[in-house]
Coordinates of C-alpha atoms and ligand atoms in Angstrom, one line a residue:
M15 CA 6.6 -11.4 -30.0
S16 CA 8.1 -8.8 -27.7
I17 CA 6.9 -6.5 -25.0
L18 CA 7.9 -2.8 -25.4
V19 CA 8.7 -1.1 -22.1
T20 CA 8.9 2.6 -22.4
G21 CA 10.8 4.2 -19.5
G22 CA 12.3 0.7 -18.8
A23 CA 15.6 2.1 -17.4
G24 CA 13.8 4.0 -14.6
Y25 CA 12.8 2.9 -11.1
I26 CA 9.6 1.0 -11.8
G27 CA 10.4 0.2 -15.4
S28 CA 13.6 -1.6 -14.5
H29 CA 11.8 -3.8 -12.0
M30 CA 9.2 -4.5 -14.7
V31 CA 11.8 -5.5 -17.2
L32 CA 13.3 -7.9 -14.6
A33 CA 9.9 -9.5 -13.9
L34 CA 9.2 -9.9 -17.7
L35 CA 12.6 -11.5 -18.4
E36 CA 12.1 -13.9 -15.5
K37 CA 8.8 -14.9 -17.1
R38 CA 10.6 -15.6 -20.4
F39 CA 9.2 -12.7 -22.3
E40 CA 11.3 -10.9 -25.0
V41 CA 11.6 -7.3 -24.0
V42 CA 12.5 -4.1 -25.9
V43 CA 13.2 -1.0 -23.7
L44 CA 12.9 2.5 -25.0
D45 CA 14.3 5.2 -22.7
N46 CA 15.9 8.5 -23.2
L47 CA 17.8 8.2 -19.9
S48 CA 16.5 11.7 -18.8
N49 CA 15.9 10.1 -15.4
G50 CA 17.0 6.5 -15.8
S51 CA 20.3 4.6 -15.9
A52 CA 21.5 2.1 -18.4
V53 CA 23.3 0.5 -15.5
S54 CA 19.9 -0.6 -14.1
L55 CA 19.5 -2.8 -17.2
E56 CA 23.0 -4.2 -16.9
R57 CA 22.1 -5.3 -13.4
V58 CA 18.8 -6.7 -14.6
A59 CA 20.7 -8.8 -17.1
E60 CA 23.1 -10.0 -14.4
L61 CA 20.1 -11.0 -12.1
T62 CA 18.1 -12.8 -14.8
G63 CA 20.8 -14.1 -17.1
R64 CA 18.9 -12.6 -20.0
D65 CA 19.1 -9.3 -21.9
A66 CA 16.4 -6.9 -22.9
T67 CA 17.1 -5.0 -26.2
F68 CA 17.8 -1.4 -25.1
I69 CA 17.1 1.5 -27.5
E70 CA 18.2 4.9 -26.2
G71 CA 15.6 7.3 -27.6
D72 CA 12.5 9.4 -26.9
I73 CA 8.8 8.5 -27.1
R74 CA 8.2 11.8 -28.9
D75 CA 10.4 10.7 -31.8
R76 CA 7.9 9.3 -34.3
E77 CA 10.5 8.1 -36.8
L78 CA 12.3 6.2 -34.2
L79 CA 9.1 4.6 -33.0
D80 CA 8.0 3.6 -36.5
A81 CA 11.4 2.0 -37.1
L82 CA 11.2 0.2 -33.7
F83 CA 7.7 -1.2 -34.5
Q84 CA 9.0 -2.3 -37.9
R85 CA 12.1 -4.0 -36.6
H86 CA 10.5 -5.7 -33.6
A87 CA 7.2 -7.7 -33.5
I88 CA 5.6 -6.0 -30.5
S89 CA 2.4 -7.4 -28.9
D90 CA 2.0 -5.1 -25.9
V91 CA 3.3 -1.8 -24.8
L92 CA 3.9 -1.0 -21.1
H93 CA 4.2 2.7 -21.0
F94 CA 6.2 4.0 -18.0
A95 CA 8.1 6.8 -19.7
G96 CA 7.3 10.2 -18.2
L97 CA 8.4 13.0 -16.0
K98 CA 7.1 12.7 -12.4
A99 CA 8.4 15.5 -10.1
V100 CA 5.4 17.4 -8.9
G101 CA 7.2 20.6 -7.8
E102 CA 9.2 20.7 -11.1
S103 CA 5.9 20.3 -13.0
V104 CA 4.6 23.5 -11.4
E105 CA 7.7 25.4 -12.5
Q106 CA 7.9 23.8 -16.0
P107 CA 4.4 22.9 -17.1
L108 CA 5.1 23.0 -20.8
R109 CA 7.9 20.5 -20.4
Y110 CA 5.6 18.2 -18.5
F111 CA 2.7 18.4 -21.0
D112 CA 5.1 18.0 -23.9
N113 CA 6.8 15.0 -22.5
N114 CA 3.9 13.2 -20.7
V115 CA 0.9 14.1 -22.9
G116 CA 2.7 14.8 -26.2
G117 CA 4.8 11.7 -25.7
A118 CA 1.7 9.5 -25.1
V119 CA 0.0 10.9 -28.2
T120 CA 3.0 10.1 -30.4
L121 CA 3.4 6.7 -28.9
C122 CA -0.3 5.9 -29.6
Q123 CA -0.1 7.2 -33.1
A124 CA 2.9 5.0 -33.8
M125 CA 1.2 2.0 -32.2
Q126 CA -1.9 2.6 -34.3
S127 CA -0.1 2.7 -37.5
A128 CA 1.9 -0.4 -36.6
G129 CA -1.4 -2.2 -35.6
V130 CA -0.3 -2.6 -32.0
R131 CA -3.3 -1.9 -29.8
R132 CA -2.5 -3.3 -26.3
L133 CA -1.3 -0.7 -23.9
V134 CA -0.8 -0.6 -20.1
F135 CA -0.5 3.0 -18.8
S136 CA 1.2 4.1 -15.6
S137 CA -1.4 6.4 -14.2
S138 CA -1.6 7.6 -10.6
A139 CA -3.9 8.0 -7.7
T140 CA -3.4 11.7 -8.3
V141 CA -6.3 11.5 -10.8
Y142 CA -8.7 11.2 -7.9
G143 CA -7.8 14.8 -7.0
E144 CA -9.0 15.8 -3.6
A145 CA -11.6 13.1 -3.2
E146 CA -12.9 13.2 0.4
V147 CA -14.0 9.6 0.8
V148 CA -11.3 7.0 1.5
P149 CA -10.5 4.5 0.4
Y150 CA -10.4 5.6 -3.3
H151 CA -12.2 3.2 -5.6
E152 CA -12.2 3.2 -9.4
G153 CA -15.9 4.2 -9.6
L154 CA -15.2 7.6 -8.0
P155 CA -15.5 10.5 -10.4
L156 CA -12.2 11.8 -11.7
G157 CA -11.0 14.7 -9.6
V158 CA -9.0 17.8 -10.2
P159 CA -5.3 17.1 -9.6
T160 CA -3.5 19.9 -7.8
N161 CA -0.5 20.2 -10.1
P162 CA 0.5 20.0 -13.8
Y163 CA 2.1 16.5 -13.3
G164 CA -1.3 15.2 -12.1
R165 CA -3.2 16.9 -14.8
S166 CA -0.9 15.4 -17.4
K167 CA -1.8 11.9 -16.1
L168 CA -5.5 12.8 -16.1
M169 CA -5.2 14.1 -19.7
V170 CA -3.6 10.9 -20.9
E171 CA -6.3 8.9 -19.2
E172 CA -9.0 10.9 -21.0
M173 CA -7.2 10.6 -24.3
L174 CA -6.9 6.9 -23.9
R175 CA -10.6 6.6 -23.0
D176 CA -11.5 8.5 -26.2
L177 CA -9.2 6.3 -28.2
G178 CA -10.8 3.2 -26.8
R179 CA -14.3 4.6 -27.6
A180 CA -13.3 5.5 -31.1
D181 CA -11.8 2.1 -32.0
C182 CA -12.9 -1.0 -30.1
R183 CA -9.8 -2.9 -31.2
W184 CA -7.7 -1.2 -28.5
S185 CA -7.3 -2.9 -25.1
I186 CA -6.0 -0.4 -22.6
A187 CA -5.3 -0.8 -18.9
L188 CA -5.1 2.4 -16.8
L189 CA -3.2 1.4 -13.7
R190 CA -3.5 3.9 -10.9
Y191 CA -0.5 3.5 -8.6
F192 CA -0.6 4.6 -5.0
N193 CA 2.8 5.1 -3.5
P194 CA 5.4 2.7 -4.9
A195 CA 8.4 2.1 -2.6
G196 CA 11.1 -0.6 -1.9
A197 CA 13.4 -2.4 -4.3
H198 CA 14.2 -5.8 -5.7
P199 CA 15.3 -8.0 -2.7
S200 CA 18.8 -8.5 -4.3
G201 CA 19.6 -4.8 -3.5
R202 CA 21.0 -4.5 -7.1
I203 CA 18.3 -2.3 -8.5
G204 CA 16.2 0.3 -6.8
E205 CA 15.1 3.9 -6.8
D206 CA 17.8 6.4 -7.7
P207 CA 16.3 9.9 -7.6
Q208 CA 18.4 12.8 -9.0
G209 CA 19.0 15.6 -6.5
I210 CA 17.0 16.0 -3.4
P211 CA 14.4 13.2 -3.2
N212 CA 10.8 14.4 -3.4
N213 CA 9.4 11.1 -2.0
L214 CA 9.4 10.0 1.5
V215 CA 11.1 6.6 1.4
P216 CA 14.2 7.6 -0.7
F217 CA 14.5 10.6 1.6
I218 CA 14.6 8.4 4.6
T219 CA 17.1 5.9 3.1
Q220 CA 19.4 8.8 2.1
V221 CA 19.3 10.2 5.6
A222 CA 20.3 6.7 6.8
V223 CA 23.4 6.6 4.6
G224 CA 24.4 10.1 5.6
R225 CA 23.5 11.8 2.3
R226 CA 20.9 14.0 4.1
E227 CA 21.0 15.3 7.6
A228 CA 17.4 14.8 8.8
L229 CA 14.0 14.1 7.6
S230 CA 11.6 17.0 7.6
V231 CA 8.1 15.7 8.5
F232 CA 5.7 17.8 6.4
G233 CA 3.2 18.7 9.1
N234 CA 1.9 16.9 12.2
D235 CA -1.4 18.6 12.6
Y236 CA -3.4 16.6 10.0
P237 CA -6.6 14.9 11.1
T238 CA -4.9 11.5 11.2
P239 CA -4.1 9.2 14.1
D240 CA -0.7 10.7 14.7
G241 CA -1.2 14.0 12.9
T242 CA 1.1 13.1 9.9
G243 CA 0.0 12.3 6.4
V244 CA -1.2 8.8 5.6
R245 CA -0.6 7.0 2.3
D246 CA -0.8 3.5 0.7
Y247 CA 2.8 2.4 0.1
I248 CA 3.1 -0.5 -2.3
H249 CA 6.2 -2.7 -2.8
V250 CA 7.6 -2.1 -6.3
M251 CA 7.7 -5.9 -6.9
D252 CA 4.0 -6.2 -6.0
L253 CA 3.4 -3.3 -8.4
V254 CA 5.1 -4.9 -11.3
E255 CA 3.3 -8.2 -10.6
G256 CA 0.1 -6.2 -10.9
H257 CA 1.2 -5.2 -14.4
L258 CA 1.8 -8.8 -15.5
A259 CA -1.7 -9.6 -14.3
A260 CA -3.2 -6.6 -16.1
M261 CA -1.3 -7.3 -19.3
Q262 CA -2.6 -10.8 -19.4
A263 CA -6.1 -9.7 -18.6
I264 CA -6.4 -7.1 -21.3
A265 CA -5.4 -9.7 -23.9
E266 CA -8.9 -10.9 -23.6
R267 CA -10.6 -7.7 -22.6
P268 CA -11.0 -5.1 -25.3
G269 CA -11.8 -1.5 -24.3
I270 CA -10.6 0.4 -21.3
S271 CA -10.0 -1.2 -17.9
V272 CA -9.1 0.7 -14.8
W273 CA -7.4 -0.8 -11.7
N274 CA -6.0 0.7 -8.6
L275 CA -2.6 -0.8 -7.6
G276 CA -2.3 -0.3 -3.9
T277 CA -2.4 -2.5 -0.8
G278 CA -5.7 -1.2 0.7
R279 CA -3.8 0.0 3.9
G280 CA -2.6 3.4 4.9
Y281 CA 0.5 4.2 7.0
S282 CA 1.5 7.6 8.4
V283 CA 4.9 9.3 7.9
L284 CA 5.8 8.3 11.5
D285 CA 4.8 4.7 10.9
M286 CA 7.1 4.7 7.9
V287 CA 10.0 6.1 9.9
H288 CA 9.5 3.6 12.7
A289 CA 9.3 0.7 10.2
F290 CA 12.5 1.8 8.6
E291 CA 14.3 2.2 11.9
K292 CA 13.3 -1.3 12.8
A293 CA 14.4 -2.8 9.4
A294 CA 17.7 -0.9 9.3
G295 CA 18.6 -0.9 13.0
C296 CA 19.3 2.8 13.1
T297 CA 17.6 6.0 14.1
I298 CA 16.4 8.6 11.6
P299 CA 16.8 12.2 12.8
C300 CA 13.5 14.0 12.2
H301 CA 12.1 17.4 12.7
V302 CA 8.6 18.6 12.1
G303 CA 8.3 21.2 9.4
P304 CA 5.3 23.0 7.8
R305 CA 2.8 21.2 5.6
R306 CA 3.9 20.8 2.0
S307 CA 1.5 22.7 -0.3
G308 CA -0.9 20.5 -2.2
D309 CA -0.5 17.5 0.2
L310 CA -3.7 15.7 1.3
A311 CA -4.1 14.4 4.8
Q312 CA -4.8 10.8 4.0
Y313 CA -5.7 8.4 1.2
W314 CA -5.3 4.8 0.4
A315 CA -6.6 2.4 -2.2
D316 CA -9.7 0.2 -2.4
A317 CA -7.7 -2.6 -3.9
T318 CA -10.6 -5.1 -4.2
K319 CA -11.3 -4.6 -8.0
A320 CA -7.8 -5.7 -9.0
E321 CA -8.1 -8.7 -6.7
R322 CA -11.5 -9.7 -8.0
E323 CA -10.7 -9.1 -11.7
L324 CA -7.0 -9.9 -11.9
G325 CA -6.5 -12.3 -9.1
W326 CA -3.7 -10.0 -8.0
R327 CA -3.1 -8.4 -4.6
A328 CA -0.1 -6.9 -2.9
R329 CA 1.6 -9.6 -0.9
R330 CA 4.6 -7.8 0.7
G331 CA 4.3 -5.8 3.9
L332 CA 6.0 -2.8 5.2
E333 CA 8.8 -4.8 6.8
A334 CA 9.9 -6.2 3.4
M335 CA 9.5 -2.9 1.7
M336 CA 11.8 -1.1 4.2
A337 CA 14.3 -4.0 4.4
D338 CA 14.6 -4.0 0.6
A339 CA 14.8 -0.2 0.3
W340 CA 17.6 -0.3 2.8
R341 CA 19.5 -3.1 1.2
W342 CA 19.5 -1.2 -2.1
Q343 CA 20.6 2.1 -0.5
V344 CA 23.2 0.7 1.8
S345 CA 24.9 -1.2 -1.0
N346 CA 24.6 1.7 -3.5
P347 CA 24.9 4.8 -1.3
A348 CA 25.2 7.0 -4.4
G349 CA 22.7 5.0 -6.4
Y350 CA 23.9 3.7 -9.8
A351 CA 26.8 6.1 -9.6
S352 CA 28.2 4.2 -6.6
Ligands
LIG49 P1 11.4 7.2 -13.3 O1 11.7 8.6 -13.6 O2 12.4 6.4 -12.5 O3 11.2 6.4 -14.7 C1 10.7 7.0 -15.9 C2 11.7 6.7 -17.0 O4 11.1 7.3 -18.2 C3 13.1 7.2 -16.8 O5 14.0 6.2 -17.0 C4 13.2 8.3 -17.9 O6 14.5 8.4 -18.4 C5 12.2 7.8 -19.0 N1 11.6 8.9 -19.8 C6 11.1 10.1 -19.4 N2 10.6 10.7 -20.4 C7 10.9 10.0 -21.5 C8 10.7 10.2 -22.9 N3 10.2 11.3 -23.4 N4 11.2 9.3 -23.8 C9 11.8 8.1 -23.3 N5 12.0 7.9 -22.0 C10 11.6 8.8 -21.1 O7 9.9 7.1 -12.7 P2 9.2 5.9 -12.1 O8 9.0 6.1 -10.6 O9 9.8 4.6 -12.5 O10 7.7 6.1 -12.8 C11 7.3 5.4 -13.9 C12 6.0 5.9 -14.3 O11 5.0 5.6 -13.3 C13 5.9 7.3 -14.6 O12 5.0 7.5 -15.7 C14 5.3 7.9 -13.4 O13 4.6 9.1 -13.7 C15 4.3 6.8 -13.0 N6 4.1 6.9 -11.5 C16 5.1 6.9 -10.6 C17 4.8 6.9 -9.3 C18 5.9 7.0 -8.3 O14 5.7 7.4 -7.2 N7 7.1 6.5 -8.6 C19 3.5 7.0 -8.8 C20 2.5 7.0 -9.8 C21 2.8 6.9 -11.1
LIG50 C1 4.3 10.8 1.2 C2 4.0 11.4 2.6 C3 4.3 13.8 2.6 C4 8.7 13.7 2.0 C5 3.7 11.7 -4.7 C6 2.9 12.3 -5.9 C7 2.0 11.3 -6.5 C8 2.7 10.0 -6.8 C9 3.5 9.5 -5.7 C10 3.5 10.0 -9.0 C11 3.3 12.7 2.5 C12 5.3 13.1 3.5 C13 7.4 13.3 2.2 C14 9.4 14.3 3.0 C15 7.4 14.1 4.4 N1 3.7 10.2 -7.8 N2 6.7 13.5 3.4 N3 8.7 14.5 4.2 O1 3.0 13.1 -2.0 O2 1.8 10.9 -1.5 O3 2.7 11.3 -3.7 O4 4.4 10.5 -5.2 O5 2.4 9.8 -9.6 O6 1.4 12.0 -7.6 O7 2.2 13.5 -5.4 O8 4.3 10.9 -1.9 O9 6.5 10.3 -1.0 O10 6.1 12.7 -1.6 O11 4.9 11.8 0.4 O12 6.9 14.3 5.5 O13 10.6 14.7 2.9 O14 5.3 11.7 3.2 O15 3.9 15.0 3.2 O16 2.4 12.7 3.6 P1 2.9 11.7 -2.2 P2 5.5 11.4 -1.1

């Protein structure tokens, strides 16, 4: 049996493929390369000494999916494929709903007709909306995400919950990621955003290699210890290990399961800058700019449910996250195009 990883040529997906191959799973990757790179999979093969089967194609292509499920005996689907740029989703909502919601519908239809009913979905802490209590725990009511990207994640969660209610043969994990960061410690695979990075850590690493002049800190007047936004940054290798644990758990757990994947600790923007400067031995030029619209002051995960039910918790700290992010960026200053 094989594991299907949609979006497996992307940032988190490529680290997932590596972890699966290391655990001796057979892996099939489906990715349309809209934001991923086939080079990431070549590097994964070089690191693991094993190959995933790569299919370049789209999760919205029903014929392709039917053929894939016919050709490969798939036991589980890890569904990472999706568009994720918040600002872009505000400008192009239809593209986001088509890709993220339409894509998930087509994928589930193809799974259903192939009789594959184990699915791990990449959700996001964005589904908590603007919840005022921190830390966020899985029992909180779903919120109102502030942008179409977030709403696409919420809609897919709702659809999957309905699917689980309608047919108890499905086993579905909704994994709500907090802020993934870092890279594989080899420095061979990592995050390679196209254009100006939206996220904090790739922006910092690109300043450090001279691709950007300075970091703009989006507001320093939040009600947080140093006035800058606080988030729960989780090492990408911890995150993928959480998926392995969830995938194993839902094999014996029909229905819908929801787990936060975070560390349970928040760090401010300035904490992140200082941790990076320490890891990389350089100074990051920063200036304080206005708040970014839609940003919340602070949130982090209550990560105890995953620990209790999956026996998983994030093990890597900020130091490893920053050292690994830096190793990836400095050895690949232009990402996979280096
Ligand atoms: P990414 O953009 O690096 O990876 C997504 C991959 O999916 C890319 O390789 C892209 O080419 C592929 N893809 C997109 N649409 C596709 C389609 N229609 N058919 C086939 N392939 C398609 O993003 P990532 O950071 O690795 O995120 C993976 C998943 O995790 C996404 O669903 C994202 O929304 C979710 N997530 C990410 C974060 C984060 O901060 N990185 C946080 C929470 C949730
Ligand atoms: C982190 C902190 C910024 C960039 C986003 C999505 C969320 C999820 C993860 C997918 C904030 C500050 C950032 C910069 C800054 N993605 N910042 N200068 O906003 O917590 O979450 O990615 O599901 O849905 O919204 O992450 O990395 O953009 O920002 O000061 O150039 O860094 O204000 O406090 P965010 P981020």
